[in-house]
Every structure is written in C-alpha cells, then in structure tokens.
Amino acid sequence: MLVRTALTSACCALVLAGVAGCQGDDVQPQGAQVKGSGGAASGGPSEAVAAVRKAADVTTGAKSSRTRTTMTMQSDNRVVKLTGQGMFDYVRHIGSLTVDAPKDSGIAGPLQEILTPEALYMKNGSPGIPKDKWVRLAIDGLADGNLVSGGGTDPGTSFEILRGVNDDVVLVGTEKLGPDTVRHYKGTLDIRKAHDLTAPEVRGPLAAALKTFEGAPIPFDAYLDEAGRLRKVEESFVFVMGPDEAKSAPTTKVLSAAELYDFGVVVDVKPPEAKDLYVPPAPPAAPPGTPAKRG
C-alpha cells in the first residue's frame, strides 16, 4: 500500500500497478528536424553501435551533470506529462530530481526525489505521510527498476542502458541542441545485454527491470556531442496492464526523455538519514481470542 501511494503521487500507479508484461513499441520519439545527412553518413552500422555504447563510459568520465527530464504517458485518450530537473553524480552514483506534475493531478507541489542504485526516495507530503518525511522505495521491488516509476528516468541509468544497444543503430544525422551540434542516433535496446555489460555497483536498476522488460526491444533516440558524451536520450516503453498479456488488455505508452548539461557541476546530495524516513505504523494487534486467518 505504501509503494502504491508513493507511485500514485508521481502519477505512475497507472503504469505499474498490476503490470503483467510489456513490450517494445513502434512509436518513435520525435527529435529535432534533421539538418545533416542520413543514416548512411559517417560510417556503417558497426560504427554507430560503437559510438552509442561508448557514450556510457564517456559520460561517466564527465563525473556529473545537471539534467532535465520529460515523461509522457498515454493510456486510452488520456495523456499525462511530467517534467523534472536536477543533478547527478556519476562517480558516487547519487542524484536528485524535482518533478512537476500536471495541475489536474491532485498533487500539491513538486515531488522531491533522491536516486541511488539501491533506492528511490520520494517526498511531497502525500496524504497520511508527514511533509518532512521521505518514502523509501527499494529499486529491486519496482517492476521497472525505476525506469519510469519516479516520473523521470534516473540519468545514470539512462546512459548505462545504452550499453545494451542492438545492431540496428543508425546515425540519423547532425542536429542542434541549443547552441551545440550533436549527432542523432536511432535504434533499439536490449535490457539483458545492458545488464550484463554494466558494472555490478550500478546494475541494480537494470536487474529489477529485467522482471518486466527482458526480451522486449526498446526503441531509443540518443544525441551525442563532439566529445562523445550523451546530451539527450529518449526511450519508448509499452506496459501491458492486467492479469495477462491478452491483446485486449489495456496498454500505457511511456516516452521518457533526459537531457544532460553543465557537466562537472558539484553535486551536494546524500541519502536521507533514518530519522527522516517515513515508517508506516504497525497494524493493531488482534484482540485476544481472535481466530487466526487462514489462506
């Protein structure tokens, strides 16, 4: 119940509650207009695969960055868009994110988050939870490994997952991202491959995501700068809702995007202390003589 309350605060319970399976989607993220040449430019597919996969190490070498996130969820005729901003330390594997929810979401104020490979900490004073307390969600308890649970993808995970690119990656061309020129790549990701190629200390989110995404190719668009650092990534997911994966089961489409900038920024973030965590009250003890429930 606590987990569902926290996820509802991030407008993500519709995505995760009762997820039975998911699959890749053929809906493509929309990037800026291509100004350069097409996929045949600057080498073949193997060079494109190598460039995107290498971006994980190059971006980690930048040590830290600020991030802007956007998450768009579509289910039936309803579209929910969440935006966020924050910073992340790629050496200590910790960051913070402030997520703004739509005005009609019923959420009072922005959602504060602290992200680590082991846990997602969330705070916004949800009903029944003190405003000054954090809710801790274990990453291995989230069906998606926090790829979408918090309303914005962990920027560290967003480029670690690129280690799992498939051989279908192509260079679309060069584009402008603000004042900078970036190379736009498009292809699909394999969560199992990304998990196996990621360092053990940051593998937790991908290990959890395997419960939902293994075997499902995930479409992505990645934008790399001249140094090979990831500047923007968009990933597309489809969640199948319900007790089975029947074709009639409702689906939710999620497009998650993260933009990285201001590399090398000082990140003064640490996990909440135990005294700052919300501890749900224990259920009342059963009166003496009450028969124990069976089954």
PDB file of C-alpha atoms in Angstrom:
ATOM      1  CA  MET A   1       0.000   0.000   0.000  1.00  0.00           C
ATOM      2  CA  LEU A   2       2.833   2.386   0.823  1.00  0.00           C
ATOM      3  CA  VAL A   3       4.525   1.775  -2.514  1.00  0.00           C
ATOM      4  CA  ARG A   4       1.307   2.309  -4.414  1.00  0.00           C
ATOM      5  CA  THR A   5       0.656   5.578  -2.534  1.00  0.00           C
ATOM      6  CA  ALA A   6       4.091   6.904  -3.439  1.00  0.00           C
ATOM      7  CA  LEU A   7       3.795   5.911  -7.067  1.00  0.00           C
ATOM      8  CA  THR A   8       0.355   7.452  -7.314  1.00  0.00           C
ATOM      9  CA  SER A   9       1.905  10.705  -6.157  1.00  0.00           C
ATOM     10  CA  ALA A  10       4.165  10.520  -9.192  1.00  0.00           C
ATOM     11  CA  CYS A  11       1.208   9.714 -11.467  1.00  0.00           C
ATOM     12  CA  CYS A  12       2.784   6.326 -12.195  1.00  0.00           C
ATOM     13  CA  ALA A  13       0.475   3.867 -10.456  1.00  0.00           C
ATOM     14  CA  LEU A  14      -1.469   3.575 -13.711  1.00  0.00           C
ATOM     15  CA  VAL A  15       1.714   2.324 -15.313  1.00  0.00           C
ATOM     16  CA  LEU A  16       2.994  -0.072 -12.676  1.00  0.00           C
ATOM     17  CA  ALA A  17       0.031  -1.329 -10.634  1.00  0.00           C
ATOM     18  CA  GLY A  18      -0.820  -4.777 -11.939  1.00  0.00           C
ATOM     19  CA  VAL A  19       1.730  -4.844 -14.761  1.00  0.00           C
ATOM     20  CA  ALA A  20       1.823  -8.362 -16.150  1.00  0.00           C
ATOM     21  CA  GLY A  21       4.139  -7.804 -19.086  1.00  0.00           C
ATOM     22  CA  CYS A  22       5.410  -5.256 -21.542  1.00  0.00           C
ATOM     23  CA  GLN A  23       6.850  -4.973 -24.968  1.00  0.00           C
ATOM     24  CA  GLY A  24       8.773  -2.610 -27.193  1.00  0.00           C
ATOM     25  CA  ASP A  25       6.750  -0.074 -29.150  1.00  0.00           C
ATOM     26  CA  ASP A  26       6.965   1.089 -32.735  1.00  0.00           C
ATOM     27  CA  VAL A  27       6.048   4.636 -31.709  1.00  0.00           C
ATOM     28  CA  GLN A  28       9.172   6.638 -32.395  1.00  0.00           C
ATOM     29  CA  PRO A  29      10.373   9.534 -30.202  1.00  0.00           C
ATOM     30  CA  GLN A  30      10.177  12.842 -32.013  1.00  0.00           C
ATOM     31  CA  GLY A  31      13.524  14.622 -32.305  1.00  0.00           C
ATOM     32  CA  ALA A  32      14.504  17.933 -33.847  1.00  0.00           C
ATOM     33  CA  GLN A  33      14.476  18.273 -37.610  1.00  0.00           C
ATOM     34  CA  VAL A  34      17.473  16.554 -39.153  1.00  0.00           C
ATOM     35  CA  LYS A  35      19.872  19.072 -40.623  1.00  0.00           C
ATOM     36  CA  GLY A  36      22.653  16.720 -41.592  1.00  0.00           C
ATOM     37  CA  SER A  37      22.881  13.683 -43.810  1.00  0.00           C
ATOM     38  CA  GLY A  38      21.001  10.440 -43.390  1.00  0.00           C
ATOM     39  CA  GLY A  39      21.861   7.100 -41.820  1.00  0.00           C
ATOM     40  CA  ALA A  40      24.439   6.200 -44.449  1.00  0.00           C
ATOM     41  CA  ALA A  41      26.712   9.067 -43.406  1.00  0.00           C
ATOM     42  CA  SER A  42      29.949   8.755 -41.438  1.00  0.00           C
ATOM     43  CA  GLY A  43      30.404   5.010 -41.442  1.00  0.00           C
ATOM     44  CA  GLY A  44      28.298   1.883 -41.237  1.00  0.00           C
ATOM     45  CA  PRO A  45      26.106   0.422 -38.511  1.00  0.00           C
ATOM     46  CA  SER A  46      29.045  -1.009 -36.536  1.00  0.00           C
ATOM     47  CA  GLU A  47      30.456   2.486 -36.024  1.00  0.00           C
ATOM     48  CA  ALA A  48      27.069   3.756 -34.870  1.00  0.00           C
ATOM     49  CA  VAL A  49      26.727   0.893 -32.380  1.00  0.00           C
ATOM     50  CA  ALA A  50      30.221   1.532 -31.020  1.00  0.00           C
ATOM     51  CA  ALA A  51      29.635   5.277 -30.656  1.00  0.00           C
ATOM     52  CA  VAL A  52      26.407   4.866 -28.688  1.00  0.00           C
ATOM     53  CA  ARG A  53      27.750   2.080 -26.488  1.00  0.00           C
ATOM     54  CA  LYS A  54      30.907   4.059 -25.735  1.00  0.00           C
ATOM     55  CA  ALA A  55      28.795   7.055 -24.664  1.00  0.00           C
ATOM     56  CA  ALA A  56      28.147   5.385 -21.300  1.00  0.00           C
ATOM     57  CA  ASP A  57      31.852   5.396 -20.380  1.00  0.00           C
ATOM     58  CA  VAL A  58      32.484   8.847 -21.849  1.00  0.00           C
ATOM     59  CA  THR A  59      29.566  10.369 -19.943  1.00  0.00           C
ATOM     60  CA  THR A  60      30.630   8.677 -16.704  1.00  0.00           C
ATOM     61  CA  GLY A  61      34.053  10.239 -17.238  1.00  0.00           C
ATOM     62  CA  ALA A  62      32.431  13.681 -17.093  1.00  0.00           C
ATOM     63  CA  LYS A  63      31.768  12.861 -13.387  1.00  0.00           C
ATOM     64  CA  SER A  64      28.475  14.782 -13.043  1.00  0.00           C
ATOM     65  CA  SER A  65      25.860  16.889 -14.795  1.00  0.00           C
ATOM     66  CA  ARG A  66      22.571  18.665 -14.459  1.00  0.00           C
ATOM     67  CA  THR A  67      19.554  17.066 -16.081  1.00  0.00           C
ATOM     68  CA  ARG A  68      16.142  17.967 -17.473  1.00  0.00           C
ATOM     69  CA  THR A  69      13.613  15.160 -17.750  1.00  0.00           C
ATOM     70  CA  THR A  70      10.285  14.742 -19.506  1.00  0.00           C
ATOM     71  CA  MET A  71       7.972  11.767 -19.201  1.00  0.00           C
ATOM     72  CA  THR A  72       4.819  11.469 -21.295  1.00  0.00           C
ATOM     73  CA  MET A  73       2.321   8.709 -20.500  1.00  0.00           C
ATOM     74  CA  GLN A  74      -0.605   7.889 -22.772  1.00  0.00           C
ATOM     75  CA  SER A  75      -3.402   5.489 -21.851  1.00  0.00           C
ATOM     76  CA  ASP A  76      -6.623   5.407 -23.876  1.00  0.00           C
ATOM     77  CA  ASN A  77      -7.418   9.079 -24.522  1.00  0.00           C
ATOM     78  CA  ARG A  78      -5.584  10.465 -21.502  1.00  0.00           C
ATOM     79  CA  VAL A  79      -2.099  11.959 -21.740  1.00  0.00           C
ATOM     80  CA  VAL A  80      -0.089  12.864 -18.632  1.00  0.00           C
ATOM     81  CA  LYS A  81       3.172  14.793 -18.916  1.00  0.00           C
ATOM     82  CA  LEU A  82       5.690  15.131 -16.091  1.00  0.00           C
ATOM     83  CA  THR A  83       8.720  17.417 -16.231  1.00  0.00           C
ATOM     84  CA  GLY A  84      11.698  17.486 -13.906  1.00  0.00           C
ATOM     85  CA  GLN A  85      15.120  18.940 -13.309  1.00  0.00           C
ATOM     86  CA  GLY A  86      18.018  18.010 -11.085  1.00  0.00           C
ATOM     87  CA  MET A  87      21.651  16.894 -10.952  1.00  0.00           C
ATOM     88  CA  PHE A  88      23.552  13.638 -10.727  1.00  0.00           C
ATOM     89  CA  ASP A  89      26.983  12.479  -9.552  1.00  0.00           C
ATOM     90  CA  TYR A  90      28.153   9.627 -11.810  1.00  0.00           C
ATOM     91  CA  VAL A  91      31.079   8.750  -9.526  1.00  0.00           C
ATOM     92  CA  ARG A  92      29.090   8.420  -6.276  1.00  0.00           C
ATOM     93  CA  HIS A  93      26.005   7.142  -8.148  1.00  0.00           C
ATOM     94  CA  ILE A  94      23.569   9.518  -6.499  1.00  0.00           C
ATOM     95  CA  GLY A  95      21.424  12.399  -7.679  1.00  0.00           C
ATOM     96  CA  SER A  96      18.345  14.489  -7.011  1.00  0.00           C
ATOM     97  CA  LEU A  97      15.312  15.332  -9.112  1.00  0.00           C
ATOM     98  CA  THR A  98      12.362  17.681  -8.694  1.00  0.00           C
ATOM     99  CA  VAL A  99       9.342  16.505 -10.681  1.00  0.00           C
ATOM    100  CA  ASP A 100       6.439  18.822 -11.501  1.00  0.00           C
ATOM    101  CA  ALA A 101       3.075  17.156 -12.003  1.00  0.00           C
ATOM    102  CA  PRO A 102       0.153  18.455 -14.086  1.00  0.00           C
ATOM    103  CA  LYS A 103      -2.210  20.886 -12.373  1.00  0.00           C
ATOM    104  CA  ASP A 104      -5.098  18.422 -12.562  1.00  0.00           C
ATOM    105  CA  SER A 105      -3.133  15.569 -10.974  1.00  0.00           C
ATOM    106  CA  GLY A 106      -4.194  16.380  -7.418  1.00  0.00           C
ATOM    107  CA  ILE A 107      -0.556  16.563  -6.289  1.00  0.00           C
ATOM    108  CA  ALA A 108       0.204  19.515  -4.034  1.00  0.00           C
ATOM    109  CA  GLY A 109       3.554  20.941  -5.053  1.00  0.00           C
ATOM    110  CA  PRO A 110       6.533  19.304  -6.780  1.00  0.00           C
ATOM    111  CA  LEU A 111       7.749  15.807  -5.984  1.00  0.00           C
ATOM    112  CA  GLN A 112      11.254  15.744  -4.475  1.00  0.00           C
ATOM    113  CA  GLU A 113      13.378  12.696  -5.260  1.00  0.00           C
ATOM    114  CA  ILE A 114      16.801  11.319  -4.373  1.00  0.00           C
ATOM    115  CA  LEU A 115      18.016   8.483  -6.595  1.00  0.00           C
ATOM    116  CA  THR A 116      20.588   5.754  -5.922  1.00  0.00           C
ATOM    117  CA  PRO A 117      21.118   2.289  -7.481  1.00  0.00           C
ATOM    118  CA  GLU A 118      19.549   0.736  -4.369  1.00  0.00           C
ATOM    119  CA  ALA A 119      16.628   3.037  -3.579  1.00  0.00           C
ATOM    120  CA  LEU A 120      14.328   5.796  -4.762  1.00  0.00           C
ATOM    121  CA  TYR A 121      13.470   8.341  -2.051  1.00  0.00           C
ATOM    122  CA  MET A 122      10.358  10.453  -2.622  1.00  0.00           C
ATOM    123  CA  LYS A 123       8.825  13.348  -0.700  1.00  0.00           C
ATOM    124  CA  ASN A 124       5.871  15.633  -1.336  1.00  0.00           C
ATOM    125  CA  GLY A 125       3.562  15.257   1.652  1.00  0.00           C
ATOM    126  CA  SER A 126       1.166  12.674   0.248  1.00  0.00           C
ATOM    127  CA  PRO A 127      -1.996  12.079   2.307  1.00  0.00           C
ATOM    128  CA  GLY A 128      -1.102  10.283   5.516  1.00  0.00           C
ATOM    129  CA  ILE A 129       2.628  10.986   5.202  1.00  0.00           C
ATOM    130  CA  PRO A 130       4.246  13.942   7.039  1.00  0.00           C
ATOM    131  CA  LYS A 131       5.554  16.619   4.676  1.00  0.00           C
ATOM    132  CA  ASP A 132       9.057  16.444   6.147  1.00  0.00           C
ATOM    133  CA  LYS A 133       9.436  12.675   5.723  1.00  0.00           C
ATOM    134  CA  TRP A 134      10.856  10.678   2.836  1.00  0.00           C
ATOM    135  CA  VAL A 135       9.347   7.461   1.498  1.00  0.00           C
ATOM    136  CA  ARG A 136      11.979   4.873   0.591  1.00  0.00           C
ATOM    137  CA  LEU A 137      11.273   2.501  -2.294  1.00  0.00           C
ATOM    138  CA  ALA A 138      13.729  -0.349  -2.841  1.00  0.00           C
ATOM    139  CA  ILE A 139      14.741  -0.486  -6.500  1.00  0.00           C
ATOM    140  CA  ASP A 140      14.607  -4.287  -6.563  1.00  0.00           C
ATOM    141  CA  GLY A 141      10.955  -4.051  -5.530  1.00  0.00           C
ATOM    142  CA  LEU A 142       9.971  -1.938  -8.550  1.00  0.00           C
ATOM    143  CA  ALA A 143       8.853  -3.888 -11.603  1.00  0.00           C
ATOM    144  CA  ASP A 144      10.598  -1.453 -13.944  1.00  0.00           C
ATOM    145  CA  GLY A 145      13.780  -0.817 -11.919  1.00  0.00           C
ATOM    146  CA  ASN A 146      12.780   2.877 -11.712  1.00  0.00           C
ATOM    147  CA  LEU A 147      12.950   3.398 -15.454  1.00  0.00           C
ATOM    148  CA  VAL A 148       9.635   5.253 -15.113  1.00  0.00           C
ATOM    149  CA  SER A 149       8.427   4.774 -11.504  1.00  0.00           C
ATOM    150  CA  GLY A 150       9.574   8.152 -10.216  1.00  0.00           C
ATOM    151  CA  GLY A 151       8.158  10.157 -13.093  1.00  0.00           C
ATOM    152  CA  GLY A 152      11.625  10.728 -14.558  1.00  0.00           C
ATOM    153  CA  THR A 153      14.376   8.292 -15.538  1.00  0.00           C
ATOM    154  CA  ASP A 154      17.491   8.233 -13.370  1.00  0.00           C
ATOM    155  CA  PRO A 155      20.032   9.981 -15.654  1.00  0.00           C
ATOM    156  CA  GLY A 156      22.714   7.467 -14.718  1.00  0.00           C
ATOM    157  CA  THR A 157      20.517   4.558 -15.769  1.00  0.00           C
ATOM    158  CA  SER A 158      19.512   6.405 -18.931  1.00  0.00           C
ATOM    159  CA  PHE A 159      23.018   6.113 -20.354  1.00  0.00           C
ATOM    160  CA  GLU A 160      24.028   2.827 -18.683  1.00  0.00           C
ATOM    161  CA  ILE A 161      21.159   1.227 -20.588  1.00  0.00           C
ATOM    162  CA  LEU A 162      22.827   2.307 -23.847  1.00  0.00           C
ATOM    163  CA  ARG A 163      25.417  -0.426 -23.300  1.00  0.00           C
ATOM    164  CA  GLY A 164      22.682  -2.782 -24.471  1.00  0.00           C
ATOM    165  CA  VAL A 165      22.169  -1.321 -27.948  1.00  0.00           C
ATOM    166  CA  ASN A 166      21.273  -3.785 -30.682  1.00  0.00           C
ATOM    167  CA  ASP A 167      22.900  -3.925 -34.120  1.00  0.00           C
ATOM    168  CA  ASP A 168      20.119  -1.849 -35.708  1.00  0.00           C
ATOM    169  CA  VAL A 169      21.579   1.502 -34.576  1.00  0.00           C
ATOM    170  CA  VAL A 170      21.905   4.103 -37.338  1.00  0.00           C
ATOM    171  CA  LEU A 171      23.226   7.640 -37.491  1.00  0.00           C
ATOM    172  CA  VAL A 172      20.292   9.836 -38.485  1.00  0.00           C
ATOM    173  CA  GLY A 173      22.374  12.990 -38.915  1.00  0.00           C
ATOM    174  CA  THR A 174      23.614  16.082 -37.098  1.00  0.00           C
ATOM    175  CA  GLU A 175      21.296  18.489 -35.318  1.00  0.00           C
ATOM    176  CA  LYS A 176      21.337  21.467 -32.996  1.00  0.00           C
ATOM    177  CA  LEU A 177      20.624  21.009 -29.288  1.00  0.00           C
ATOM    178  CA  GLY A 178      20.601  24.556 -28.012  1.00  0.00           C
ATOM    179  CA  PRO A 179      23.849  26.127 -29.236  1.00  0.00           C
ATOM    180  CA  ASP A 180      25.617  22.776 -29.587  1.00  0.00           C
ATOM    181  CA  THR A 181      25.877  20.431 -32.552  1.00  0.00           C
ATOM    182  CA  VAL A 182      25.021  16.821 -31.720  1.00  0.00           C
ATOM    183  CA  ARG A 183      24.895  13.532 -33.605  1.00  0.00           C
ATOM    184  CA  HIS A 184      21.485  11.860 -33.588  1.00  0.00           C
ATOM    185  CA  TYR A 185      21.400   8.053 -33.398  1.00  0.00           C
ATOM    186  CA  LYS A 186      18.334   5.807 -33.506  1.00  0.00           C
ATOM    187  CA  GLY A 187      17.887   2.119 -32.728  1.00  0.00           C
ATOM    188  CA  THR A 188      16.687  -0.353 -30.109  1.00  0.00           C
ATOM    189  CA  LEU A 189      17.959  -1.515 -26.717  1.00  0.00           C
ATOM    190  CA  ASP A 190      18.143  -4.914 -25.032  1.00  0.00           C
ATOM    191  CA  ILE A 191      17.823  -4.774 -21.226  1.00  0.00           C
ATOM    192  CA  ARG A 192      19.542  -8.137 -20.694  1.00  0.00           C
ATOM    193  CA  LYS A 193      22.511  -7.062 -22.784  1.00  0.00           C
ATOM    194  CA  ALA A 194      22.727  -3.727 -20.931  1.00  0.00           C
ATOM    195  CA  HIS A 195      22.550  -5.502 -17.561  1.00  0.00           C
ATOM    196  CA  ASP A 196      25.369  -7.895 -18.428  1.00  0.00           C
ATOM    197  CA  LEU A 197      27.655  -5.084 -19.648  1.00  0.00           C
ATOM    198  CA  THR A 198      27.035  -2.739 -16.701  1.00  0.00           C
ATOM    199  CA  ALA A 199      29.304  -2.593 -13.638  1.00  0.00           C
ATOM    200  CA  PRO A 200      27.927  -4.545 -10.628  1.00  0.00           C
ATOM    201  CA  GLU A 201      27.677  -1.459  -8.409  1.00  0.00           C
ATOM    202  CA  VAL A 202      25.165   0.203 -10.741  1.00  0.00           C
ATOM    203  CA  ARG A 203      23.455  -2.920 -12.059  1.00  0.00           C
ATOM    204  CA  GLY A 204      20.572  -2.901  -9.549  1.00  0.00           C
ATOM    205  CA  PRO A 205      18.023  -0.896 -11.572  1.00  0.00           C
ATOM    206  CA  LEU A 206      18.621  -2.980 -14.694  1.00  0.00           C
ATOM    207  CA  ALA A 207      18.408  -6.231 -12.722  1.00  0.00           C
ATOM    208  CA  ALA A 208      14.981  -5.157 -11.470  1.00  0.00           C
ATOM    209  CA  ALA A 209      13.900  -4.013 -14.936  1.00  0.00           C
ATOM    210  CA  LEU A 210      14.607  -7.483 -16.325  1.00  0.00           C
ATOM    211  CA  LYS A 211      11.498  -8.707 -14.493  1.00  0.00           C
ATOM    212  CA  THR A 212       9.411  -6.601 -16.854  1.00  0.00           C
ATOM    213  CA  PHE A 213      11.451  -5.864 -19.962  1.00  0.00           C
ATOM    214  CA  GLU A 214      13.580  -8.936 -20.751  1.00  0.00           C
ATOM    215  CA  GLY A 215      13.200  -9.867 -24.397  1.00  0.00           C
ATOM    216  CA  ALA A 216      11.428  -6.640 -25.317  1.00  0.00           C
ATOM    217  CA  PRO A 217      13.388  -4.372 -27.712  1.00  0.00           C
ATOM    218  CA  ILE A 218      13.125  -0.764 -26.522  1.00  0.00           C
ATOM    219  CA  PRO A 219      13.235   1.980 -29.180  1.00  0.00           C
ATOM    220  CA  PHE A 220      15.580   4.875 -28.390  1.00  0.00           C
ATOM    221  CA  ASP A 221      16.983   8.103 -29.819  1.00  0.00           C
ATOM    222  CA  ALA A 222      20.371   9.272 -28.497  1.00  0.00           C
ATOM    223  CA  TYR A 223      22.140  12.565 -29.106  1.00  0.00           C
ATOM    224  CA  LEU A 224      25.926  12.733 -28.577  1.00  0.00           C
ATOM    225  CA  ASP A 225      28.122  15.825 -28.543  1.00  0.00           C
ATOM    226  CA  GLU A 226      31.531  16.206 -30.197  1.00  0.00           C
ATOM    227  CA  ALA A 227      33.225  14.678 -27.133  1.00  0.00           C
ATOM    228  CA  GLY A 228      31.014  11.587 -27.364  1.00  0.00           C
ATOM    229  CA  ARG A 229      29.031  12.448 -24.223  1.00  0.00           C
ATOM    230  CA  LEU A 230      25.336  11.730 -24.071  1.00  0.00           C
ATOM    231  CA  ARG A 231      23.452  15.015 -24.282  1.00  0.00           C
ATOM    232  CA  LYS A 232      19.927  13.691 -24.686  1.00  0.00           C
ATOM    233  CA  VAL A 233      18.223  10.302 -24.745  1.00  0.00           C
ATOM    234  CA  GLU A 234      14.621   9.300 -25.443  1.00  0.00           C
ATOM    235  CA  GLU A 235      13.323   5.800 -24.714  1.00  0.00           C
ATOM    236  CA  SER A 236       9.894   4.391 -25.559  1.00  0.00           C
ATOM    237  CA  PHE A 237       8.072   1.770 -23.471  1.00  0.00           C
ATOM    238  CA  VAL A 238       4.731  -0.001 -23.605  1.00  0.00           C
ATOM    239  CA  PHE A 239       3.208  -1.506 -20.452  1.00  0.00           C
ATOM    240  CA  VAL A 240       0.511  -4.161 -20.767  1.00  0.00           C
ATOM    241  CA  MET A 241      -1.931  -3.810 -17.888  1.00  0.00           C
ATOM    242  CA  GLY A 242      -3.967  -6.577 -16.322  1.00  0.00           C
ATOM    243  CA  PRO A 243      -3.608 -10.202 -15.188  1.00  0.00           C
ATOM    244  CA  ASP A 244      -2.476 -11.494 -18.564  1.00  0.00           C
ATOM    245  CA  GLU A 245      -0.960 -10.323 -21.816  1.00  0.00           C
ATOM    246  CA  ALA A 246      -4.088 -10.734 -23.930  1.00  0.00           C
ATOM    247  CA  LYS A 247      -4.318  -8.491 -26.953  1.00  0.00           C
ATOM    248  CA  SER A 248      -7.406  -6.888 -25.423  1.00  0.00           C
ATOM    249  CA  ALA A 249      -5.533  -5.822 -22.271  1.00  0.00           C
ATOM    250  CA  PRO A 250      -5.170  -2.037 -21.909  1.00  0.00           C
ATOM    251  CA  THR A 251      -1.734  -0.598 -22.556  1.00  0.00           C
ATOM    252  CA  THR A 252       0.091   2.513 -21.429  1.00  0.00           C
ATOM    253  CA  LYS A 253       2.718   4.088 -23.673  1.00  0.00           C
ATOM    254  CA  VAL A 254       5.544   5.929 -21.952  1.00  0.00           C
ATOM    255  CA  LEU A 255       8.105   8.178 -23.635  1.00  0.00           C
ATOM    256  CA  SER A 256      10.922   9.047 -21.239  1.00  0.00           C
ATOM    257  CA  ALA A 257      13.497  11.713 -22.130  1.00  0.00           C
ATOM    258  CA  ALA A 258      16.527  13.085 -20.290  1.00  0.00           C
ATOM    259  CA  GLU A 259      18.797  15.938 -21.336  1.00  0.00           C
ATOM    260  CA  LEU A 260      22.244  16.282 -19.732  1.00  0.00           C
ATOM    261  CA  TYR A 261      24.190  19.545 -19.489  1.00  0.00           C
ATOM    262  CA  ASP A 262      26.570  21.546 -17.258  1.00  0.00           C
ATOM    263  CA  PHE A 263      28.993  18.631 -16.930  1.00  0.00           C
ATOM    264  CA  GLY A 264      31.293  18.689 -13.890  1.00  0.00           C
ATOM    265  CA  VAL A 265      28.836  20.544 -11.643  1.00  0.00           C
ATOM    266  CA  VAL A 266      29.271  19.995  -7.884  1.00  0.00           C
ATOM    267  CA  VAL A 267      26.515  17.666  -6.625  1.00  0.00           C
ATOM    268  CA  ASP A 268      25.879  18.001  -2.883  1.00  0.00           C
ATOM    269  CA  VAL A 269      23.346  15.216  -2.398  1.00  0.00           C
ATOM    270  CA  LYS A 270      23.210  12.383   0.131  1.00  0.00           C
ATOM    271  CA  PRO A 271      20.567   9.802   1.061  1.00  0.00           C
ATOM    272  CA  PRO A 272      18.105  10.785   3.815  1.00  0.00           C
ATOM    273  CA  GLU A 273      19.039   9.677   7.314  1.00  0.00           C
ATOM    274  CA  ALA A 274      16.957   7.022   9.058  1.00  0.00           C
ATOM    275  CA  LYS A 275      15.265   9.639  11.249  1.00  0.00           C
ATOM    276  CA  ASP A 276      13.975  11.402   8.130  1.00  0.00           C
ATOM    277  CA  LEU A 277      12.290   8.315   6.657  1.00  0.00           C
ATOM    278  CA  TYR A 278       8.579   7.622   6.954  1.00  0.00           C
ATOM    279  CA  VAL A 279       7.867   4.430   8.893  1.00  0.00           C
ATOM    280  CA  PRO A 280       4.278   3.222   8.469  1.00  0.00           C
ATOM    281  CA  PRO A 281       2.507   2.427  11.737  1.00  0.00           C
ATOM    282  CA  ALA A 282       2.267  -1.220  12.697  1.00  0.00           C
ATOM    283  CA  PRO A 283      -1.185  -2.762  12.280  1.00  0.00           C
ATOM    284  CA  PRO A 284      -3.160  -3.015  15.524  1.00  0.00           C
ATOM    285  CA  ALA A 285      -2.798  -6.277  17.393  1.00  0.00           C
ATOM    286  CA  ALA A 286      -5.715  -8.686  17.166  1.00  0.00           C
ATOM    287  CA  PRO A 287      -7.860  -8.897  20.322  1.00  0.00           C
ATOM    288  CA  PRO A 288      -7.212 -11.959  22.497  1.00  0.00           C
ATOM    289  CA  GLY A 289      -9.112 -14.992  21.311  1.00  0.00           C
ATOM    290  CA  THR A 290      -9.451 -13.772  17.722  1.00  0.00           C
ATOM    291  CA  PRO A 291      -9.090 -16.771  15.392  1.00  0.00           C
ATOM    292  CA  ALA A 292      -6.125 -16.569  13.035  1.00  0.00           C
ATOM    293  CA  LYS A 293      -6.913 -16.029   9.366  1.00  0.00           C
ATOM    294  CA  ARG A 294      -6.294 -18.995   7.097  1.00  0.00           C
ATOM    295  CA  GLY A 295      -5.185 -18.910   3.474  1.00  0.00           C
TER     296      GLY A 295
END
